[in-house]
mmCIF file of C-alpha atoms in Angstrom:
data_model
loop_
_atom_site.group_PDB
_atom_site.id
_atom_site.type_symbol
_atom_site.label_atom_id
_atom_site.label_comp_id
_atom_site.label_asym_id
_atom_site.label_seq_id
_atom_site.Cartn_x
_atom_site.Cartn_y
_atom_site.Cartn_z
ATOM 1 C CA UNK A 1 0.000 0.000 0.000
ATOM 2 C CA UNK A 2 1.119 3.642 -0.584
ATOM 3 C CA UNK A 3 0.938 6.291 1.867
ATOM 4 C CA UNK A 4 0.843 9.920 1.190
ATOM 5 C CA UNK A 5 2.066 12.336 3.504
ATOM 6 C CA UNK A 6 1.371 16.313 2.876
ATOM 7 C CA UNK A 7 3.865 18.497 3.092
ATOM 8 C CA UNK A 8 2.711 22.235 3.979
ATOM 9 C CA UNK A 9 5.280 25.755 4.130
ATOM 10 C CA UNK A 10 5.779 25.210 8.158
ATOM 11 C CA UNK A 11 5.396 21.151 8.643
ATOM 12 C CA UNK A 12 8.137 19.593 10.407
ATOM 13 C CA UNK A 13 6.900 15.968 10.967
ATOM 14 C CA UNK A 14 6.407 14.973 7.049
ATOM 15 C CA UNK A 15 9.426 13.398 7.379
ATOM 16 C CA UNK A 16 9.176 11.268 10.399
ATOM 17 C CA UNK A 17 5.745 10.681 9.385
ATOM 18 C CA UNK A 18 7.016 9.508 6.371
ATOM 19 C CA UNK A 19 9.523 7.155 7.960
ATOM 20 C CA UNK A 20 6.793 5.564 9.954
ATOM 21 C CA UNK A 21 4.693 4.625 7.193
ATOM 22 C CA UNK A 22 7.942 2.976 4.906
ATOM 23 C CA UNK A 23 7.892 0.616 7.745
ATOM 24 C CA UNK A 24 4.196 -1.183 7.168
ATOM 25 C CA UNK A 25 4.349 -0.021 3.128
ATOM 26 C CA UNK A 26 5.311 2.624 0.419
ATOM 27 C CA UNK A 27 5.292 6.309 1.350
ATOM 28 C CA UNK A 28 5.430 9.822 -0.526
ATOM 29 C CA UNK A 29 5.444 12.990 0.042
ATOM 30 C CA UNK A 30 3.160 15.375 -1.535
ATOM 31 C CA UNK A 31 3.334 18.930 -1.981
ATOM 32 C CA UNK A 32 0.876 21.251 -0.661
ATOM 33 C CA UNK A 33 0.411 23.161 -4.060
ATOM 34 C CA UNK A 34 -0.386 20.083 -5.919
ATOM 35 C CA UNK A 35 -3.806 18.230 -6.281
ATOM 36 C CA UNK A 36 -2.415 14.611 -7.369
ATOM 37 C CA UNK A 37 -2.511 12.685 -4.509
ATOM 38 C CA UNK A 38 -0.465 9.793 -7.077
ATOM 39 C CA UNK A 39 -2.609 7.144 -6.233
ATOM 40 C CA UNK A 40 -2.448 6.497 -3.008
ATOM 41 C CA UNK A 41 -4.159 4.208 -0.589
ATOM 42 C CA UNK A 42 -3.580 6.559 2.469
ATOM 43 C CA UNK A 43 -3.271 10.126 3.524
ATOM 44 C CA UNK A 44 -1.471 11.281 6.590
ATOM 45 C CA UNK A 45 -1.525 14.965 7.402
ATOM 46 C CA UNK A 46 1.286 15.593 9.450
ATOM 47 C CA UNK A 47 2.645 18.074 12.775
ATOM 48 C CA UNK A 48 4.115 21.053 12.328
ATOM 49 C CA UNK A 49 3.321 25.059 11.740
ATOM 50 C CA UNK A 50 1.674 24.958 8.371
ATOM 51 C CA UNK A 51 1.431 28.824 7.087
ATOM 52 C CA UNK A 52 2.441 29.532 10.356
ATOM 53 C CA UNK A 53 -0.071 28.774 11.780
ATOM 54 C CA UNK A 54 -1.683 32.087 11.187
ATOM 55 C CA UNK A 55 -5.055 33.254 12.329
ATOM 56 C CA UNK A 56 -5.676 29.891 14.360
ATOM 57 C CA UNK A 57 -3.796 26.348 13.970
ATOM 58 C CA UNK A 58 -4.586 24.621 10.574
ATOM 59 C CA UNK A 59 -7.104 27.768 9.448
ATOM 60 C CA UNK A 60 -5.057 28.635 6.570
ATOM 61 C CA UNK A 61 -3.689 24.536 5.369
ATOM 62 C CA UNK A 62 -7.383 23.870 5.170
ATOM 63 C CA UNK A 63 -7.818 26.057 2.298
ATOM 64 C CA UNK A 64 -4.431 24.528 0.065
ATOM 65 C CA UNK A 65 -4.654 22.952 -3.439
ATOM 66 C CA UNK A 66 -4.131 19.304 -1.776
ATOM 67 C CA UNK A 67 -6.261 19.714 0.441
ATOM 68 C CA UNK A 68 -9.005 19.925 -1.519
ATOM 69 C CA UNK A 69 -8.184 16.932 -3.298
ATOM 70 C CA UNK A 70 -7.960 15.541 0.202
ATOM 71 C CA UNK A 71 -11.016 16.719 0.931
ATOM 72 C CA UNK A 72 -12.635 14.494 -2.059
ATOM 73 C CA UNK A 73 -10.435 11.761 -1.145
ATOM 74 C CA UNK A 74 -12.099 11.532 2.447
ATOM 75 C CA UNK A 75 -15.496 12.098 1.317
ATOM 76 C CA UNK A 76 -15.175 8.844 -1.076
ATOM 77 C CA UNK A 77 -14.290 6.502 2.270
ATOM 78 C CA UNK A 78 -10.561 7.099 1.931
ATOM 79 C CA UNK A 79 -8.113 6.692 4.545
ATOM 80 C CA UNK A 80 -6.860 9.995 6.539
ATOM 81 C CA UNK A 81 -4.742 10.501 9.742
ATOM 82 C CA UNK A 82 -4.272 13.951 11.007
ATOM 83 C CA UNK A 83 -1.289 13.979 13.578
ATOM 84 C CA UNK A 84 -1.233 17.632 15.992
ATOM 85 C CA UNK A 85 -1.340 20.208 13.171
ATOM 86 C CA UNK A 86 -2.952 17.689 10.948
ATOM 87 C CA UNK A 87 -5.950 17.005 13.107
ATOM 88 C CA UNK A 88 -6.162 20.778 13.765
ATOM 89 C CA UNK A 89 -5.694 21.454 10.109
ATOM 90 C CA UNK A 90 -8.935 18.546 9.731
ATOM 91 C CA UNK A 91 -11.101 19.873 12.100
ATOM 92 C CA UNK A 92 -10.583 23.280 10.052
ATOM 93 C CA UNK A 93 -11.672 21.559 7.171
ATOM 94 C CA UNK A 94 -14.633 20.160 9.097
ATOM 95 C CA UNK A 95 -13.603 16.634 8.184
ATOM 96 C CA UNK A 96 -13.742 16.305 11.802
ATOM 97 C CA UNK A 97 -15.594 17.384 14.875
ATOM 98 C CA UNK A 98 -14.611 19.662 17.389
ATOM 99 C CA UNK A 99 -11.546 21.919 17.659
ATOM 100 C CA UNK A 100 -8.539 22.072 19.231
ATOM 101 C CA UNK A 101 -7.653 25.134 21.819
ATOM 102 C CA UNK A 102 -4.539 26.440 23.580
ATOM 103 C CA UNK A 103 -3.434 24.175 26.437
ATOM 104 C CA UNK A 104 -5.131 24.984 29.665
ATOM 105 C CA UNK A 105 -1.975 24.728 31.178
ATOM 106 C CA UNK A 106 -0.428 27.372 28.988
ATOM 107 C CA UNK A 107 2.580 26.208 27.970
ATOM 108 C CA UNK A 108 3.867 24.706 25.171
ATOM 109 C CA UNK A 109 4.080 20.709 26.463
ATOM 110 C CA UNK A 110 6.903 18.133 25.254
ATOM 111 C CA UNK A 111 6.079 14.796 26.854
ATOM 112 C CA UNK A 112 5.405 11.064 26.617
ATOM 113 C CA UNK A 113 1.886 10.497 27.430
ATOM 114 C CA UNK A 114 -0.020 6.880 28.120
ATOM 115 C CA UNK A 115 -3.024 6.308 25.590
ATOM 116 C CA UNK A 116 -5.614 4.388 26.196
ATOM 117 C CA UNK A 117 -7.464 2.800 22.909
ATOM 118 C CA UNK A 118 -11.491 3.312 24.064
ATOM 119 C CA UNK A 119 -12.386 1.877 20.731
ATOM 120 C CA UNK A 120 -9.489 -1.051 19.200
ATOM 121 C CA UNK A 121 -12.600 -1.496 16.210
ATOM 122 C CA UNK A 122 -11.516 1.253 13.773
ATOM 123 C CA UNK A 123 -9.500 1.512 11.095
ATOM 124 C CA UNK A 124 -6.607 3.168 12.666
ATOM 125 C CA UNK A 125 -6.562 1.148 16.026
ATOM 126 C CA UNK A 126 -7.352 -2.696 14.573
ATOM 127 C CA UNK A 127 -3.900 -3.860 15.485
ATOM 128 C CA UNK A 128 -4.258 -2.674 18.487
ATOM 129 C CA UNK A 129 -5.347 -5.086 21.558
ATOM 130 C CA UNK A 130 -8.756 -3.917 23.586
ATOM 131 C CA UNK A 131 -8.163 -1.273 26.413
ATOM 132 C CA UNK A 132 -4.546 -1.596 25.212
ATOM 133 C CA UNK A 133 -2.160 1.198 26.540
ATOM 134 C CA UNK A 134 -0.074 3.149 24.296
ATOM 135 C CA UNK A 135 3.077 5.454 25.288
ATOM 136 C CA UNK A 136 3.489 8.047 22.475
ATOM 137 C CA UNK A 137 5.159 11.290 22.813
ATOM 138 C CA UNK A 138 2.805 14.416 22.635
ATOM 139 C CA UNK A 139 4.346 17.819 22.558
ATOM 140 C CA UNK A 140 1.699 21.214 21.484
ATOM 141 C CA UNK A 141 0.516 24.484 23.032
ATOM 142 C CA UNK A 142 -2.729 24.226 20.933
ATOM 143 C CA UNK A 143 -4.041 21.152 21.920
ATOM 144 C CA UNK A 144 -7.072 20.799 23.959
ATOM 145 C CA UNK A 145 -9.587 19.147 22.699
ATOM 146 C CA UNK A 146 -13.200 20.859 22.371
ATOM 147 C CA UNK A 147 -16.511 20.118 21.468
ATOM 148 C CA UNK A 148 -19.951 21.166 22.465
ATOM 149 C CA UNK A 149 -21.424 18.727 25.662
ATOM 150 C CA UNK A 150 -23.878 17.748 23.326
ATOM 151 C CA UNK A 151 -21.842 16.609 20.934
ATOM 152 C CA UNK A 152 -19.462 14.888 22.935
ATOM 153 C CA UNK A 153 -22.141 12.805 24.343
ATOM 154 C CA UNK A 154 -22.783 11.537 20.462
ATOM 155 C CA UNK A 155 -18.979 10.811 19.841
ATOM 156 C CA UNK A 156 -18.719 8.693 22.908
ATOM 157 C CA UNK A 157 -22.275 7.321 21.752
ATOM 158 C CA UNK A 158 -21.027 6.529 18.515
ATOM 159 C CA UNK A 159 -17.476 5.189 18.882
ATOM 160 C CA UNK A 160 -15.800 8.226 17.729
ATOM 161 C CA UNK A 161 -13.662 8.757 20.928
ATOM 162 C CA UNK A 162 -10.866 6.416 20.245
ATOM 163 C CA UNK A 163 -7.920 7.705 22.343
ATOM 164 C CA UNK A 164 -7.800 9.317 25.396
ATOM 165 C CA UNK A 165 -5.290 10.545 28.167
ATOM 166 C CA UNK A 166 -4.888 7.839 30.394
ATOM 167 C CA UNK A 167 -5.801 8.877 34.266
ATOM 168 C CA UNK A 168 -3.783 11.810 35.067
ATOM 169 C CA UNK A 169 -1.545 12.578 31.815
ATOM 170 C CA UNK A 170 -4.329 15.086 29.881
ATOM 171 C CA UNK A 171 -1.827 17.790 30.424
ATOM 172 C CA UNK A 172 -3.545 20.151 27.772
ATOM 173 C CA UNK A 173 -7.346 20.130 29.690
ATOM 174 C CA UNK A 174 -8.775 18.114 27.107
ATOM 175 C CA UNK A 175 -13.002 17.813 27.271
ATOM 176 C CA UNK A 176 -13.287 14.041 28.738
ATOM 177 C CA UNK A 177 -9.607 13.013 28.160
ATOM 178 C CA UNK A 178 -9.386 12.803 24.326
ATOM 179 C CA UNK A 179 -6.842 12.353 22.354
ATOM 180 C CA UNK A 180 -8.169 11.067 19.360
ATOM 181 C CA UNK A 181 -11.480 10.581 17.240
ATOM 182 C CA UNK A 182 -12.862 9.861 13.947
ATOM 183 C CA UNK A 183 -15.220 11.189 11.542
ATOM 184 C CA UNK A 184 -19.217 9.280 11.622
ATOM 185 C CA UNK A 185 -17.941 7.315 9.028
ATOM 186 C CA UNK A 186 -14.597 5.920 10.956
ATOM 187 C CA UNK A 187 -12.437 6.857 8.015
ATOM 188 C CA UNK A 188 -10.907 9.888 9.023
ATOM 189 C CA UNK A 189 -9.038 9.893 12.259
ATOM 190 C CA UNK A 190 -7.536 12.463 13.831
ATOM 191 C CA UNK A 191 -4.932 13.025 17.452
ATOM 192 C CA UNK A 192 -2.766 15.273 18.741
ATOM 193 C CA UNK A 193 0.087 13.053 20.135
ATOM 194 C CA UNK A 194 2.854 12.106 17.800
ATOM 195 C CA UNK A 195 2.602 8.259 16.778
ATOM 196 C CA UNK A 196 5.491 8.763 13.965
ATOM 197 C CA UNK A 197 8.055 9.547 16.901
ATOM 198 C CA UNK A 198 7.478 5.671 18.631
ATOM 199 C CA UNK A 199 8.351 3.752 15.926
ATOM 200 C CA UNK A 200 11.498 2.402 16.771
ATOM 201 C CA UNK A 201 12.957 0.984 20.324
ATOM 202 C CA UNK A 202 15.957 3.277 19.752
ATOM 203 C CA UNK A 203 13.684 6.233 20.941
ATOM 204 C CA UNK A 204 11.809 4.396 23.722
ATOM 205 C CA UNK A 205 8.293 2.784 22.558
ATOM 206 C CA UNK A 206 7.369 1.481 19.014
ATOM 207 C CA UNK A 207 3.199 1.636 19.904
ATOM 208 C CA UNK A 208 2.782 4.402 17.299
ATOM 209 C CA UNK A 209 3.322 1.538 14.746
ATOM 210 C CA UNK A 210 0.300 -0.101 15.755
ATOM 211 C CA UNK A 211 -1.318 3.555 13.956
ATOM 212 C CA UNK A 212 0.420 2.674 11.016
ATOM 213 C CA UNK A 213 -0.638 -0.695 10.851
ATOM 214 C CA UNK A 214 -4.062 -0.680 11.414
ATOM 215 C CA UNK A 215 -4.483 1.098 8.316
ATOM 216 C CA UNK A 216 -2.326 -1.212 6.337
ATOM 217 C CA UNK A 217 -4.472 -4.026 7.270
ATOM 218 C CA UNK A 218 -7.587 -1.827 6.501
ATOM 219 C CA UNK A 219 -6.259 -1.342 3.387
ATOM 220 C CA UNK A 220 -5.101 -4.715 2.566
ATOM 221 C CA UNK A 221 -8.505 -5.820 3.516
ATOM 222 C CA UNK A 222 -9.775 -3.179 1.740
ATOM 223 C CA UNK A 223 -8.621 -4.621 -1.181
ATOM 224 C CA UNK A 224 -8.559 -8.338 -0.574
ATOM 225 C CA UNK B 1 -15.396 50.049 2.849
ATOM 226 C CA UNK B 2 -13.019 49.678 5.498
ATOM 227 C CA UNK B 3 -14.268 46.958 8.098
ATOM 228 C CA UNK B 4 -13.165 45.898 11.677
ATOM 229 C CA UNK B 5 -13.871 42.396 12.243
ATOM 230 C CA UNK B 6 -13.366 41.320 15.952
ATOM 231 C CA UNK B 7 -13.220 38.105 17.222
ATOM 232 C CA UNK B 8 -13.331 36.603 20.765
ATOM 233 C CA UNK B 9 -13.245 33.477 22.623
ATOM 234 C CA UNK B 10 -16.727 32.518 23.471
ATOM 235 C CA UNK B 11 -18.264 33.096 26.623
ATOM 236 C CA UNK B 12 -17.543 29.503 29.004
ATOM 237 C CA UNK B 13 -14.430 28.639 26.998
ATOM 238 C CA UNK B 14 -11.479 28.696 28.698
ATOM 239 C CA UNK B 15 -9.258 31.426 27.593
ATOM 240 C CA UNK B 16 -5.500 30.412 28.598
ATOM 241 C CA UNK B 17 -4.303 34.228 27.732
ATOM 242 C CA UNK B 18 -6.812 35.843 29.247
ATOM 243 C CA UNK B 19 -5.966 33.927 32.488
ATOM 244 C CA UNK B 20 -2.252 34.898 31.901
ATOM 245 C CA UNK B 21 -2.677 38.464 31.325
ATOM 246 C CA UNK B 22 -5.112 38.367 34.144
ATOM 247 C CA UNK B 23 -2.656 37.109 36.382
ATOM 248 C CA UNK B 24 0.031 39.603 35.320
ATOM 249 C CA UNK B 25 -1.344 42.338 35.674
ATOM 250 C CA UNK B 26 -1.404 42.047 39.897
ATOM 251 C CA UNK B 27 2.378 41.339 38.981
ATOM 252 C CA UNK B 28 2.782 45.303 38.610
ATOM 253 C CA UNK B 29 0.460 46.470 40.727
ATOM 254 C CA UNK B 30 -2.796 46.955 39.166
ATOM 255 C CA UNK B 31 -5.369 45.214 41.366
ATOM 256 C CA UNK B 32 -8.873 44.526 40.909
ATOM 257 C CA UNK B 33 -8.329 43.279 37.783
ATOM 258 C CA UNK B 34 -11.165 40.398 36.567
ATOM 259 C CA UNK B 35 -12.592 38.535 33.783
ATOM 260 C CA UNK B 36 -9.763 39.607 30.924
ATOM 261 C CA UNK B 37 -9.951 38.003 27.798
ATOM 262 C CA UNK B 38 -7.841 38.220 24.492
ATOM 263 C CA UNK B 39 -9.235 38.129 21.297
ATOM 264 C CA UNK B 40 -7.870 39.144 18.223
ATOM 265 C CA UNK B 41 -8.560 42.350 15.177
ATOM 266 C CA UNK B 42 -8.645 41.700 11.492
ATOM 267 C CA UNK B 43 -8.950 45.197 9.552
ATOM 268 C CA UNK B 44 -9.507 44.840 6.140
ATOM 269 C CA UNK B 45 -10.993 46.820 2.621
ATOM 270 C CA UNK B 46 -13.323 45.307 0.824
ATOM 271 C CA UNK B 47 -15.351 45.827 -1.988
ATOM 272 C CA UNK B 48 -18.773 44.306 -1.117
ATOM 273 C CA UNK B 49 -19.462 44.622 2.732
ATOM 274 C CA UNK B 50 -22.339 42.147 2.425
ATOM 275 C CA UNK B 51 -19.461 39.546 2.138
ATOM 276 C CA UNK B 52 -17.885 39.674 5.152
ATOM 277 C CA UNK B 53 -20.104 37.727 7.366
ATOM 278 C CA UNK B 54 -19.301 34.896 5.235
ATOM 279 C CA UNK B 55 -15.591 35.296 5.168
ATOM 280 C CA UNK B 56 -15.898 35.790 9.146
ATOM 281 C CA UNK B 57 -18.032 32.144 9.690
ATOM 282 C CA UNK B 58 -15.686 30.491 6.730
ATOM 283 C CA UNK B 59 -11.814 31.779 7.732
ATOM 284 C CA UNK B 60 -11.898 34.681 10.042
ATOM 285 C CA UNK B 61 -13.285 32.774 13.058
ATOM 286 C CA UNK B 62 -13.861 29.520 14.288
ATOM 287 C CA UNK B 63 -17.276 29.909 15.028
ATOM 288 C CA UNK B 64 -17.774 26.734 17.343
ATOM 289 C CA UNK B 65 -15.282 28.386 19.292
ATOM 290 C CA UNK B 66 -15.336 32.168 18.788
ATOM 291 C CA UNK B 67 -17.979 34.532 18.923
ATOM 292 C CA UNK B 68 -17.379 37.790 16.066
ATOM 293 C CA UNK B 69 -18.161 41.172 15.668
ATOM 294 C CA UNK B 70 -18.194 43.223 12.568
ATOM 295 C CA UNK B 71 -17.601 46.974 12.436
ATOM 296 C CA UNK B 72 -17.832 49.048 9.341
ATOM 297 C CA UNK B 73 -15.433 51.870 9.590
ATOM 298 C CA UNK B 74 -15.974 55.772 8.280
ATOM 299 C CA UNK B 75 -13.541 57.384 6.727
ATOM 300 C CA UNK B 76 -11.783 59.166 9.830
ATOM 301 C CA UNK B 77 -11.544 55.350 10.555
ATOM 302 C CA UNK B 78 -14.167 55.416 13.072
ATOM 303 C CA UNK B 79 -16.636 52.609 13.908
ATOM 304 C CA UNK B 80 -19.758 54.283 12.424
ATOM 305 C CA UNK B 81 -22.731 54.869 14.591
#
């Protein structure tokens, strides 16, 4: 399978994110002024300051060539993982729900935080065991995660709320511990910790992987 | 036209730089200091007025998260009445 990861004037974790991904298949990266995604099976949208960042986190990505194509790309069931400034930059685009807002603790945050997987069903968290725990670096100022009560209730309802902070890490004030959800239809997926920085033993966990491979084997199944 | 848009956290949400600035202010001696929030300004021209709540709901706000306000300004760059 192919995996295409954006690149945007300000990322900084295309590469890593690309790194990640050549370990469960083929990855590419693809520039934010073009609108050929090149055929691939997968779309990551990766960390970083794209544009700068200007006006909020991920207002100004939202609105790039690629992203429209992206845009298509999701709405026809394909595969998309926002990672920090990608999920912000997806929630922009209203691919997700919710929005991410500065850190109640008001500082920008470098730290490895404990995951647990609420919902091991989905296409991003199938490798991963039930109420399995997952140590993944985080590191934002912009990353609390908000959405109306109401809405929250339907995420939980739903399945949507697939990560959260594990008991006494949400270090950002995060509305009910999350640290990840999906779109309705379960194929976009978006989190704020880092899973392409715990891919390799070398740098202390290799649990982002199981991110990676979940949506290899959707994809091989996908196509099987 | 020359239009003012601001834009503010909305009521309930917690506003990290308000709290900051709210807390620094004591720092030099101002007391009595409550309930400070910081928003931002976008000033802009534009040719059709009727457009801006649009760009305001679409890029210059978040509005699940941000309540805005649009001024249109007079030509001594006044907020008109």
């Amino acid at each position: 399978m192919k995996f295409g990861v954006l690149q945007f004037p300000g990322s900084c974790d295309e590469v890593d994110a690309q790194l990640a991904a050549a370990r469960v298949g083929e990855a590419v990266l693809l520039w934010h002024r073009d609108r050929d995604l090149q055929g691939c099976d997968a779309i990551v949208v990766p960390g970083g300051f794209s544009y700068g960042d200007y006006l909020r986190a991920g207002a100004i990505a939202r609105f790039s060539p690629v992203m429209e194509s992206v845009i298509d790309f999701a709405e026809q069931g394909g595969l998309v993982l926002g990672i920090c400034n990608g999920f912000q930059v997806l929630c922009e685009a209203g691919l997700l729900p919710g929005a991410l807002l500065p850190n109640a603790n008001r500082r920008f945050t470098f730290r490895q935080v404990d995951l647990d997987v609420v919902n091991a069903g989905t296409a991003f968290t199938r490798a991963c065991d039930p109420q399995e725990r997952l140590s993944i670096p985080a590191k934002h100022s912009w990353g609390r995660y908000y959405a109306p009560d109401d809405q929250l209730d339907a995420l939980e309802a739903s399945g949507q709320v697939v990560l959260r902070y594990a008991a006494g890490q949400n270090f950002n004030g995060s509305l009910r511990d999350i640290a990840g959800v999906t779109n309705e239809r379960g194929n976009v997926f978006g989190l704020m910790p880092h899973p392409e920085h715990a891919v390799d033993a070398l740098t202390g966990s290799t649990d982002g992987l199981r991110i990676f491979e979940s949506m290899a084997l959707s994809i091989q199944g996908a196509h099987a | 036209m020359r239009a003012r848009v601001l834009i503010r956290p909305k009521a309930g949400i917690l506003d990290p730089q308000g709290v900051a600035v709210e807390q620094a202010l004591p720092a030099l001696g101002f007391a009595g200091v409550q309930n400070v929030h910081v928003g931002r300004i976008v000033e802009l021209d534009v040719e059709d007025a009727s457009q801006l709540d649009e760009m305001c709901r679409r890029l210059l706000a978040n509005p699940l998260v941000e309540d805005y306000e649009v001024q249109l300004l007079g030509d001594d760059g006044h907020a008109a009445p």
